Short mmCIF file of C-alpha atoms and ligand atoms in Angstrom, two decimals:
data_model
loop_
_atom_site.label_atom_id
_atom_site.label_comp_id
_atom_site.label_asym_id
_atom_site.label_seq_id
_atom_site.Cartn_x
_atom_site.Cartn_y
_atom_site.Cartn_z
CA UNK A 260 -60.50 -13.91 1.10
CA UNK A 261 -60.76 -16.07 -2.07
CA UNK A 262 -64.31 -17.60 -2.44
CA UNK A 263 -64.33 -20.65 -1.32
CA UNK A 264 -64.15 -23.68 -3.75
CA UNK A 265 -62.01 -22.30 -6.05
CA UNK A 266 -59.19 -23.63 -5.23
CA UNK A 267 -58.08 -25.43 -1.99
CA UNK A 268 -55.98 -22.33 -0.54
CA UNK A 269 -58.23 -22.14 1.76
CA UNK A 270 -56.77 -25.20 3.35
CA UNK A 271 -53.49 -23.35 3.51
CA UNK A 272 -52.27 -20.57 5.77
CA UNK A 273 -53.19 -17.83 3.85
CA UNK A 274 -49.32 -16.45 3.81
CA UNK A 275 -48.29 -19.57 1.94
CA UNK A 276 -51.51 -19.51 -0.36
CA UNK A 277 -50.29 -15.97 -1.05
CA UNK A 278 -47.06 -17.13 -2.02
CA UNK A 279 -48.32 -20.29 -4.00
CA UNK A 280 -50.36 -17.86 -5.95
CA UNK A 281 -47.54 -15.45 -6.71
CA UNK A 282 -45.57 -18.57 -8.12
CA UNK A 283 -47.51 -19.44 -10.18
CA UNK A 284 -48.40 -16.01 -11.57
CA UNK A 285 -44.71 -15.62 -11.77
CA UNK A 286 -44.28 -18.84 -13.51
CA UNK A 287 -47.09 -18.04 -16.52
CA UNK A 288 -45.25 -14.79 -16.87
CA UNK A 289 -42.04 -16.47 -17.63
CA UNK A 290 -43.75 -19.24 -19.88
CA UNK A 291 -44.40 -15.99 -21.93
CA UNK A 292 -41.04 -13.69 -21.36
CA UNK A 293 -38.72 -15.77 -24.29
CA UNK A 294 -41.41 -14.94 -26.95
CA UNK A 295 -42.12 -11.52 -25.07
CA UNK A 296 -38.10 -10.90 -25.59
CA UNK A 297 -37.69 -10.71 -22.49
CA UNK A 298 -34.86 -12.35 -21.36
CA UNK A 299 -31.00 -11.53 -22.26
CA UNK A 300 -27.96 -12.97 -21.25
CA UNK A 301 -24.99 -10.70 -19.86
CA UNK A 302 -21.31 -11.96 -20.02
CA UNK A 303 -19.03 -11.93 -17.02
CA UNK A 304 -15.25 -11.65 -18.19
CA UNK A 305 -12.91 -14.61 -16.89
CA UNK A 306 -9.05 -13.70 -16.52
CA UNK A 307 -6.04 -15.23 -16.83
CA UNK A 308 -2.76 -14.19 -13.66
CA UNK A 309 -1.83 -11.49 -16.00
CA UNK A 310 -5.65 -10.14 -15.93
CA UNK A 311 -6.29 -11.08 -19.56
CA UNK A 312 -9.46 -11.97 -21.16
CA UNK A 313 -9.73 -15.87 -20.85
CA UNK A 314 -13.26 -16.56 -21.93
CA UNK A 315 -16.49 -15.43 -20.00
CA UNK A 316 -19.87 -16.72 -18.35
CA UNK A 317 -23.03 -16.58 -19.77
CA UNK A 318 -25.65 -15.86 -17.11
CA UNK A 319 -29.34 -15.11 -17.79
CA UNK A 320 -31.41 -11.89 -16.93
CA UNK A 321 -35.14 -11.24 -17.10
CA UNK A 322 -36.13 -7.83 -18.11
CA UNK A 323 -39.97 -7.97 -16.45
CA UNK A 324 -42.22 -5.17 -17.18
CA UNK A 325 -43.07 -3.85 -14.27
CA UNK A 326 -40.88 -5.70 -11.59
CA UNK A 327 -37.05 -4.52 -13.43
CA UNK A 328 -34.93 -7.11 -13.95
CA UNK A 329 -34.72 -9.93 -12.05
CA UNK A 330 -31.69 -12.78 -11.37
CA UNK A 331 -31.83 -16.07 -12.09
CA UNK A 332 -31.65 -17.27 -8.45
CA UNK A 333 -35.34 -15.74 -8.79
CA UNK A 334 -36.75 -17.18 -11.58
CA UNK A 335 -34.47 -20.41 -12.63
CA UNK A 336 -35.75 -22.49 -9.40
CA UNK A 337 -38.94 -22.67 -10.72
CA UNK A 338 -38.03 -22.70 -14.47
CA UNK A 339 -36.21 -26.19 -13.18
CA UNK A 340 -39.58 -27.33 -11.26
CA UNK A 341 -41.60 -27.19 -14.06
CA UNK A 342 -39.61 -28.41 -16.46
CA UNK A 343 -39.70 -24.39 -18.53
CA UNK A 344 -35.67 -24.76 -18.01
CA UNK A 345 -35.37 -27.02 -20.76
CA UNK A 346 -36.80 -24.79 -23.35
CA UNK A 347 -34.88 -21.68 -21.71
CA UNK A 348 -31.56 -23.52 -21.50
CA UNK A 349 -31.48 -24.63 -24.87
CA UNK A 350 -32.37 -20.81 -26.13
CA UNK A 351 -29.57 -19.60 -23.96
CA UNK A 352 -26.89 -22.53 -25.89
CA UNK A 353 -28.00 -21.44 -29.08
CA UNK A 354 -28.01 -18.10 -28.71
CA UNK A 355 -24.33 -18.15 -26.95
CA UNK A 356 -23.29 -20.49 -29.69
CA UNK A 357 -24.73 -17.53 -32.14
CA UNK A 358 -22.46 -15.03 -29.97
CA UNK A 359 -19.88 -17.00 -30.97
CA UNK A 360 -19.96 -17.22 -33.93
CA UNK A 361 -20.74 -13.47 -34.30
CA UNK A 362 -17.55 -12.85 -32.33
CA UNK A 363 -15.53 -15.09 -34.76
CA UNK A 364 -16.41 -13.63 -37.67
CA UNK A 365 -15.02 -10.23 -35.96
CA UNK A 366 -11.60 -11.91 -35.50
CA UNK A 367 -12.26 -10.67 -31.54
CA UNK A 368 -11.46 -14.03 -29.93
CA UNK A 369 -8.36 -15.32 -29.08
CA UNK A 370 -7.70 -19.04 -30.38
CA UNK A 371 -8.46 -20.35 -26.68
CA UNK A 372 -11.29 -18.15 -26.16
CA UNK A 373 -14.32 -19.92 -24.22
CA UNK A 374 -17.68 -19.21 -23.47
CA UNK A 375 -19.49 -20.89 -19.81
CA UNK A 376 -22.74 -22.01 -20.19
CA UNK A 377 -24.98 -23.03 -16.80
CA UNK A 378 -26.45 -26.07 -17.51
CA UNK A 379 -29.53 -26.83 -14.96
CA UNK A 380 -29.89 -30.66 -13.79
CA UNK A 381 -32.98 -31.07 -15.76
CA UNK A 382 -30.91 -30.05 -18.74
CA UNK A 383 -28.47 -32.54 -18.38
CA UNK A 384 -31.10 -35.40 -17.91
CA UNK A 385 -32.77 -34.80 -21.13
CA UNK A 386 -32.09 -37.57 -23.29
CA UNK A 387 -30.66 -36.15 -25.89
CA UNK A 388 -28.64 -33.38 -24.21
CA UNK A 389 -25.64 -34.42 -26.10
CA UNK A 390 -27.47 -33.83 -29.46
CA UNK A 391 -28.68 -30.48 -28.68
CA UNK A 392 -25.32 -29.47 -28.06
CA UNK A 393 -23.74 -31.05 -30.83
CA UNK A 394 -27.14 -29.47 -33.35
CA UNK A 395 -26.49 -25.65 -31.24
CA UNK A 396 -22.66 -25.51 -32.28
CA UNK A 397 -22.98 -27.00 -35.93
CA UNK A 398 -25.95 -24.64 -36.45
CA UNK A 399 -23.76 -21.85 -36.05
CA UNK A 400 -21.00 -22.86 -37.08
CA UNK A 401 -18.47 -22.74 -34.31
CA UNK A 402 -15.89 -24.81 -32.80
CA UNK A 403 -17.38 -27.12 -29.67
CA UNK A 404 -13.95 -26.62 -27.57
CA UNK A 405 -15.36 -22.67 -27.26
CA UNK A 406 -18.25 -24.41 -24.91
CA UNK A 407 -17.90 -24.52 -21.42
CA UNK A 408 -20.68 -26.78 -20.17
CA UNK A 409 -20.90 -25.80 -16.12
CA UNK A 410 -22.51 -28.85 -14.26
CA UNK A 411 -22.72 -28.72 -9.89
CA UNK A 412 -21.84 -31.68 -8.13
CA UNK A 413 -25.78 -31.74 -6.54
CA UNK A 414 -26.69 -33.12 -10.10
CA UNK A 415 -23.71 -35.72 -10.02
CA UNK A 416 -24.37 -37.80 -7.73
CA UNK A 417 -26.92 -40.68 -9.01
CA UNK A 418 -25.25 -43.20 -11.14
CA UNK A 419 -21.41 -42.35 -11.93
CA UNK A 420 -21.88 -44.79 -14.59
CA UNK A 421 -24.27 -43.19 -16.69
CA UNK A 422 -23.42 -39.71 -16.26
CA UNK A 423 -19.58 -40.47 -17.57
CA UNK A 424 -20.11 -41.55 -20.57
CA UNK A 425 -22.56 -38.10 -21.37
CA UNK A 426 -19.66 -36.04 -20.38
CA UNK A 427 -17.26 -38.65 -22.18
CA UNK A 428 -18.64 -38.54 -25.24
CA UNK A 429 -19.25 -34.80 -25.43
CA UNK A 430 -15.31 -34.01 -24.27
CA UNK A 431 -14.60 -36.32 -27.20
CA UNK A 432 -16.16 -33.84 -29.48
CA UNK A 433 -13.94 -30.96 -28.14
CA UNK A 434 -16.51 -29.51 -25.74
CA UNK A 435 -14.86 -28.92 -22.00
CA UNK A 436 -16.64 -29.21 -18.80
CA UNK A 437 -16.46 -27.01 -15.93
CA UNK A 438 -17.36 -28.35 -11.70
CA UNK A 439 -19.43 -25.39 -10.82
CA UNK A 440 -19.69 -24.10 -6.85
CA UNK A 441 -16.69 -26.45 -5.92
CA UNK A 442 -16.73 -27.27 -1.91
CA UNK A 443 -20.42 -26.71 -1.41
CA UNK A 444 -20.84 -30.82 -2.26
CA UNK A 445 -18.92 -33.65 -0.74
CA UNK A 446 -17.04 -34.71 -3.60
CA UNK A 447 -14.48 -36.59 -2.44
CA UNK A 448 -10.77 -36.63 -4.65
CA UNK A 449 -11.29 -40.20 -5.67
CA UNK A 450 -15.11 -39.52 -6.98
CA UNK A 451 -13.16 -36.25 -8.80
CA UNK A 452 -11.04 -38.87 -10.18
CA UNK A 453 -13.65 -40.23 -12.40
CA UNK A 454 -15.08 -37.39 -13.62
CA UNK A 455 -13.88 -36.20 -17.41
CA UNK A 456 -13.65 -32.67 -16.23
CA UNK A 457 -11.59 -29.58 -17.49
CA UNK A 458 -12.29 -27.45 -14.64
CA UNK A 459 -12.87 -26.41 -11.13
CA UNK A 460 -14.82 -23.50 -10.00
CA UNK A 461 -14.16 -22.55 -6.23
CA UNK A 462 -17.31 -21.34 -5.02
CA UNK A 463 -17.27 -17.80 -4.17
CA UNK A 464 -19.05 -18.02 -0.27
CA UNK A 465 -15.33 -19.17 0.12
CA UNK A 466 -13.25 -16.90 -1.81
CA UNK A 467 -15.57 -14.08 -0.04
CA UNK A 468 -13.79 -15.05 3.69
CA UNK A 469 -10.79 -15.71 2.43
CA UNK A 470 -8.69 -13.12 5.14
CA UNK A 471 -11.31 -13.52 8.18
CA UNK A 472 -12.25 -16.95 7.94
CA UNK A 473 -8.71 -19.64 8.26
CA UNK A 474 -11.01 -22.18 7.33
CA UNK A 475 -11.58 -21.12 4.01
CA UNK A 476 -8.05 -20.11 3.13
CA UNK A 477 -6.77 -23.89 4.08
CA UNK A 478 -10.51 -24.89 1.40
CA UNK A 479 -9.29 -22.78 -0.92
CA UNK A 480 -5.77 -23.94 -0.98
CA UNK A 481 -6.68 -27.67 -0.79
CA UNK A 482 -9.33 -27.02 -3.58
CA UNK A 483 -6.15 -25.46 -6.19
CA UNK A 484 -3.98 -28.36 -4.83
CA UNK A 485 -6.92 -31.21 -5.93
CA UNK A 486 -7.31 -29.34 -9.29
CA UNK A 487 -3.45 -29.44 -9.69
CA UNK A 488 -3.32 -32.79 -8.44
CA UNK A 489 -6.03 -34.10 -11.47
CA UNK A 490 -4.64 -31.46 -14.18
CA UNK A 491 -7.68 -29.89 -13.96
CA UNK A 492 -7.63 -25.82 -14.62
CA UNK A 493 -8.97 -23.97 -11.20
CA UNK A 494 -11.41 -20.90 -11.53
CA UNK A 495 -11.68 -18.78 -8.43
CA UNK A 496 -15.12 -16.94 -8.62
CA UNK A 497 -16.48 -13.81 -6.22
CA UNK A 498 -12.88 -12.04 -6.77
CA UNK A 499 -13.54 -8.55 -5.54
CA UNK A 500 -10.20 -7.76 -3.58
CA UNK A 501 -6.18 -7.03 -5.00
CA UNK A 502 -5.79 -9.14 -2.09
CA UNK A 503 -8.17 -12.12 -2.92
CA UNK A 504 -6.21 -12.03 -6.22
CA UNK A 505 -2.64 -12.24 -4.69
CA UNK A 506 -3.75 -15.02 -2.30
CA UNK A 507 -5.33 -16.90 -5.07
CA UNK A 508 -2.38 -16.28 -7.54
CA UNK A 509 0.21 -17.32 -5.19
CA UNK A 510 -1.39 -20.34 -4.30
CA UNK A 511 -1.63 -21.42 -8.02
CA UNK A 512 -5.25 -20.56 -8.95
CA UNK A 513 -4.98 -19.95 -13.19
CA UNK A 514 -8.33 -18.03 -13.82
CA UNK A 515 -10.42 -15.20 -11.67
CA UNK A 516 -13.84 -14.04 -11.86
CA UNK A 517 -15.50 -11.12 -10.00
CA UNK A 518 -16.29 -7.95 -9.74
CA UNK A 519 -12.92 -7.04 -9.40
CA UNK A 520 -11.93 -7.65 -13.39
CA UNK A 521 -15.98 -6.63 -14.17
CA UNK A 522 -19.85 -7.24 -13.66
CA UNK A 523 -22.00 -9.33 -15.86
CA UNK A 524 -22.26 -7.00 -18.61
CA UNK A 525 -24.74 -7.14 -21.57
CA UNK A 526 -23.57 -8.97 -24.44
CA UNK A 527 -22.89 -6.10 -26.61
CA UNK A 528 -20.59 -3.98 -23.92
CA UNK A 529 -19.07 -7.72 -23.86
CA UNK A 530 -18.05 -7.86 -27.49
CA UNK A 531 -16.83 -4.63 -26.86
CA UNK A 532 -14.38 -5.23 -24.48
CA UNK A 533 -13.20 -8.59 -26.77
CA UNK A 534 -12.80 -5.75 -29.57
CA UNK A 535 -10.55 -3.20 -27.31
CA UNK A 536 -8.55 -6.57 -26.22
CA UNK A 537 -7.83 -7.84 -29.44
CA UNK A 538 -6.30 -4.18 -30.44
CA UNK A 539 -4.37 -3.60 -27.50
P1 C2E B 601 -23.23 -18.96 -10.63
O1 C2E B 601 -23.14 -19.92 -11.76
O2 C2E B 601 -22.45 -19.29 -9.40
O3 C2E B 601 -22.85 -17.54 -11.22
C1 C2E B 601 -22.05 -16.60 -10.58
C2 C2E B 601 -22.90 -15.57 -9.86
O4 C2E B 601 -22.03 -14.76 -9.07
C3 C2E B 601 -23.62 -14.62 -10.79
O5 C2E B 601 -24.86 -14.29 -10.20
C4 C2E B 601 -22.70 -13.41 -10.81
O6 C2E B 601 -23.35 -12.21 -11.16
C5 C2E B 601 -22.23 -13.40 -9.38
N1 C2E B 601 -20.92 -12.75 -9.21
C6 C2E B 601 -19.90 -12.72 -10.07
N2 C2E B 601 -18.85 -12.06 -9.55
C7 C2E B 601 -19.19 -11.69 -8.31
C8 C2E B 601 -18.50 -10.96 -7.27
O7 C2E B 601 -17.36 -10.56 -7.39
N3 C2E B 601 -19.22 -10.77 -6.12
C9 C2E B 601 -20.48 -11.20 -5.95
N4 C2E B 601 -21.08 -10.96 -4.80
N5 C2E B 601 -21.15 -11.88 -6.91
C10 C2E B 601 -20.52 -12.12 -8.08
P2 C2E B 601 -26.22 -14.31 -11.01
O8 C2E B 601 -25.99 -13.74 -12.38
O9 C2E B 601 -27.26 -13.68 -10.14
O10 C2E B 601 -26.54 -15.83 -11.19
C11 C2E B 601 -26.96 -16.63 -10.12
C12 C2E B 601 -27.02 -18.09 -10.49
O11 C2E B 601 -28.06 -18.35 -11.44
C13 C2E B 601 -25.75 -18.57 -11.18
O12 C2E B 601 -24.78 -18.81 -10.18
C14 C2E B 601 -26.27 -19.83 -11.86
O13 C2E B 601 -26.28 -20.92 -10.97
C15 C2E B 601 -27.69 -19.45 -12.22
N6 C2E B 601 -27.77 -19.11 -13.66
C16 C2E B 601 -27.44 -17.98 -14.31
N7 C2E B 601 -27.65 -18.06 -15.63
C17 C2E B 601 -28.13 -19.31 -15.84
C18 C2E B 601 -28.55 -20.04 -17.02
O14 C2E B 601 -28.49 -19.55 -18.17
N8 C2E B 601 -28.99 -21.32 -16.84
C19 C2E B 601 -29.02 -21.90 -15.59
N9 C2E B 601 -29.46 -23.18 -15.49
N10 C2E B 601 -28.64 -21.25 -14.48
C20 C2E B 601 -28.21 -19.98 -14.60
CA1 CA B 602 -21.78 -20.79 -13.05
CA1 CA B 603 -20.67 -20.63 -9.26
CA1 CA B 604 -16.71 -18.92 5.98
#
């Protein structure tokens, strides 16, 4: 046991004061992993019916020295808490926009080419999110329709009225915007309405049931119809099966993710595969 008086864990059930202290051990580690070059970003491909390469998702990966790498759904929940996302998410814009640019000066990417950032809801609240975004893509040089911004519903719900001029304003520059884990909320069509979005992504706790849960087949289908309905494109994400694919083809879905078409992969075996396609 801790001496007493050094902290108040002693208050706590010492489980939970175990935990506490692993958190924020965990958390001064991470303060420390961007400098530490620790953290990388892998690209997962997004397809087109015809199995193309559409664009692709940037998600983040930290490389810990004795722990292996670790996923984001371990480390960006407390990144958010104490505020660390801000300086992580804005080294993950520029260094996608950098990617970008990289790739462009190849010749790898298609005119329509895109690149899906995950933007936290701390992110979006900063004041001057629109500026960093704006100051990331003129920095390197590239056009802002390649940016995917991905926002979840959870962080649209205060205040329609300030949030759509943000998203507005930033569309107006030629950057899109993407409704991640679609039909885990309770937006409703007429709230979707209102939105300046590009894009749906059906969550993939849906896509996963599709043949053993009817539930989520009618979700899925009413999902593709509201994205048709608004003009919106409609990503289906967690595609693992041929047959998840046919369902979701039929039923008009326009672009797949998943293991299926290929993992996150780093961001070299990524330019790689933009290289190959561009030759085909
Ligand atoms: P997400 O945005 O829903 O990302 C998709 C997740 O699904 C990724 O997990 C991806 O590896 C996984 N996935 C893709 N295809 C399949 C499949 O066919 N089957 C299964 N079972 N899983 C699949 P990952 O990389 O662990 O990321 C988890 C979450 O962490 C992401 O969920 C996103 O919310 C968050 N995240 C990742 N990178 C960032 C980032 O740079 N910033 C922020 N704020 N959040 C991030
Ligand atoms: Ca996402
Ligand atoms: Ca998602
Ligand atoms: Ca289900």
């Amino acid at each position: 046991a801790k001496a007493a008086g050094r902290n108040t864990a002693c208050f706590f059930d010492p489980a939970m004061a175990a935990a506490m202290e692993a958190r924020v051990a965990l958390l001064a580690e991470l303060r420390k992993a961007r400098t530490l070059d620790q953290l990388h970003l892998h690209c997962q491909p997004v397809v087109d019916a015809a199995g193309r390469i559409a664009g692709g998702e940037i998600l983040l990966r930290w490389e810990h020295p004795d722990r292996g790498w670790i996923g984001p759904s371990d480390f960006i929940p407390l990144a958010e808490e104490s505020g660390l996302i801000i300086d992580i998410g804005t080294w993950v814009l520029e260094t996608a926009c950098g990617l970008l640019r990289a790739w462009e000066t190849r010749d790898w990417l298609s005119p329509d080419f895109f690149l899906s950032i995950n933007i936290s809801p701390r992110q979006f609240r900063q004041p001057d999110f629109p500026g960093i975004i704006h100051t990331a893509a003129e920095r390197a040089g590239i056009s802002p329709h390649r940016l995917k911004l991905e926002i979840t519903e959870g962080m649209l719900i205060s205040k329609l009225d300030d949030i759509v001029p943000i998203l507005a304003g930033l569309r107006a520059a030629g950057v899109r915007f993407s409704l991640d884990d679609f039909g885990t909320g309770y937006s409703s069509l007429a709230y979707l309405q209102r939105l300046p979005l590009d894009q749906l992504k059906i969550d993939r706790s849906f896509v996963l049931d599709l043949h053993h849960d009817a539930n989520d087949a009618v979700i899925v289908r009413t999902i593709i119809n509201m994205g048709q309905s608004l003009a919106l494109e409609v990503v289906a994400e967690g595609v693992e099966t041929l047959a998840q694919f046919e369902f979701l083809k039929e039923h008009g879905c326009g672009l797949f993710q998943g293991y299926l078409f290929g993992q996150p992969v780093d961001t070299d075996s990524f330019g790689a595969k933009l290289r190959a396609g561009t030759r085909l």
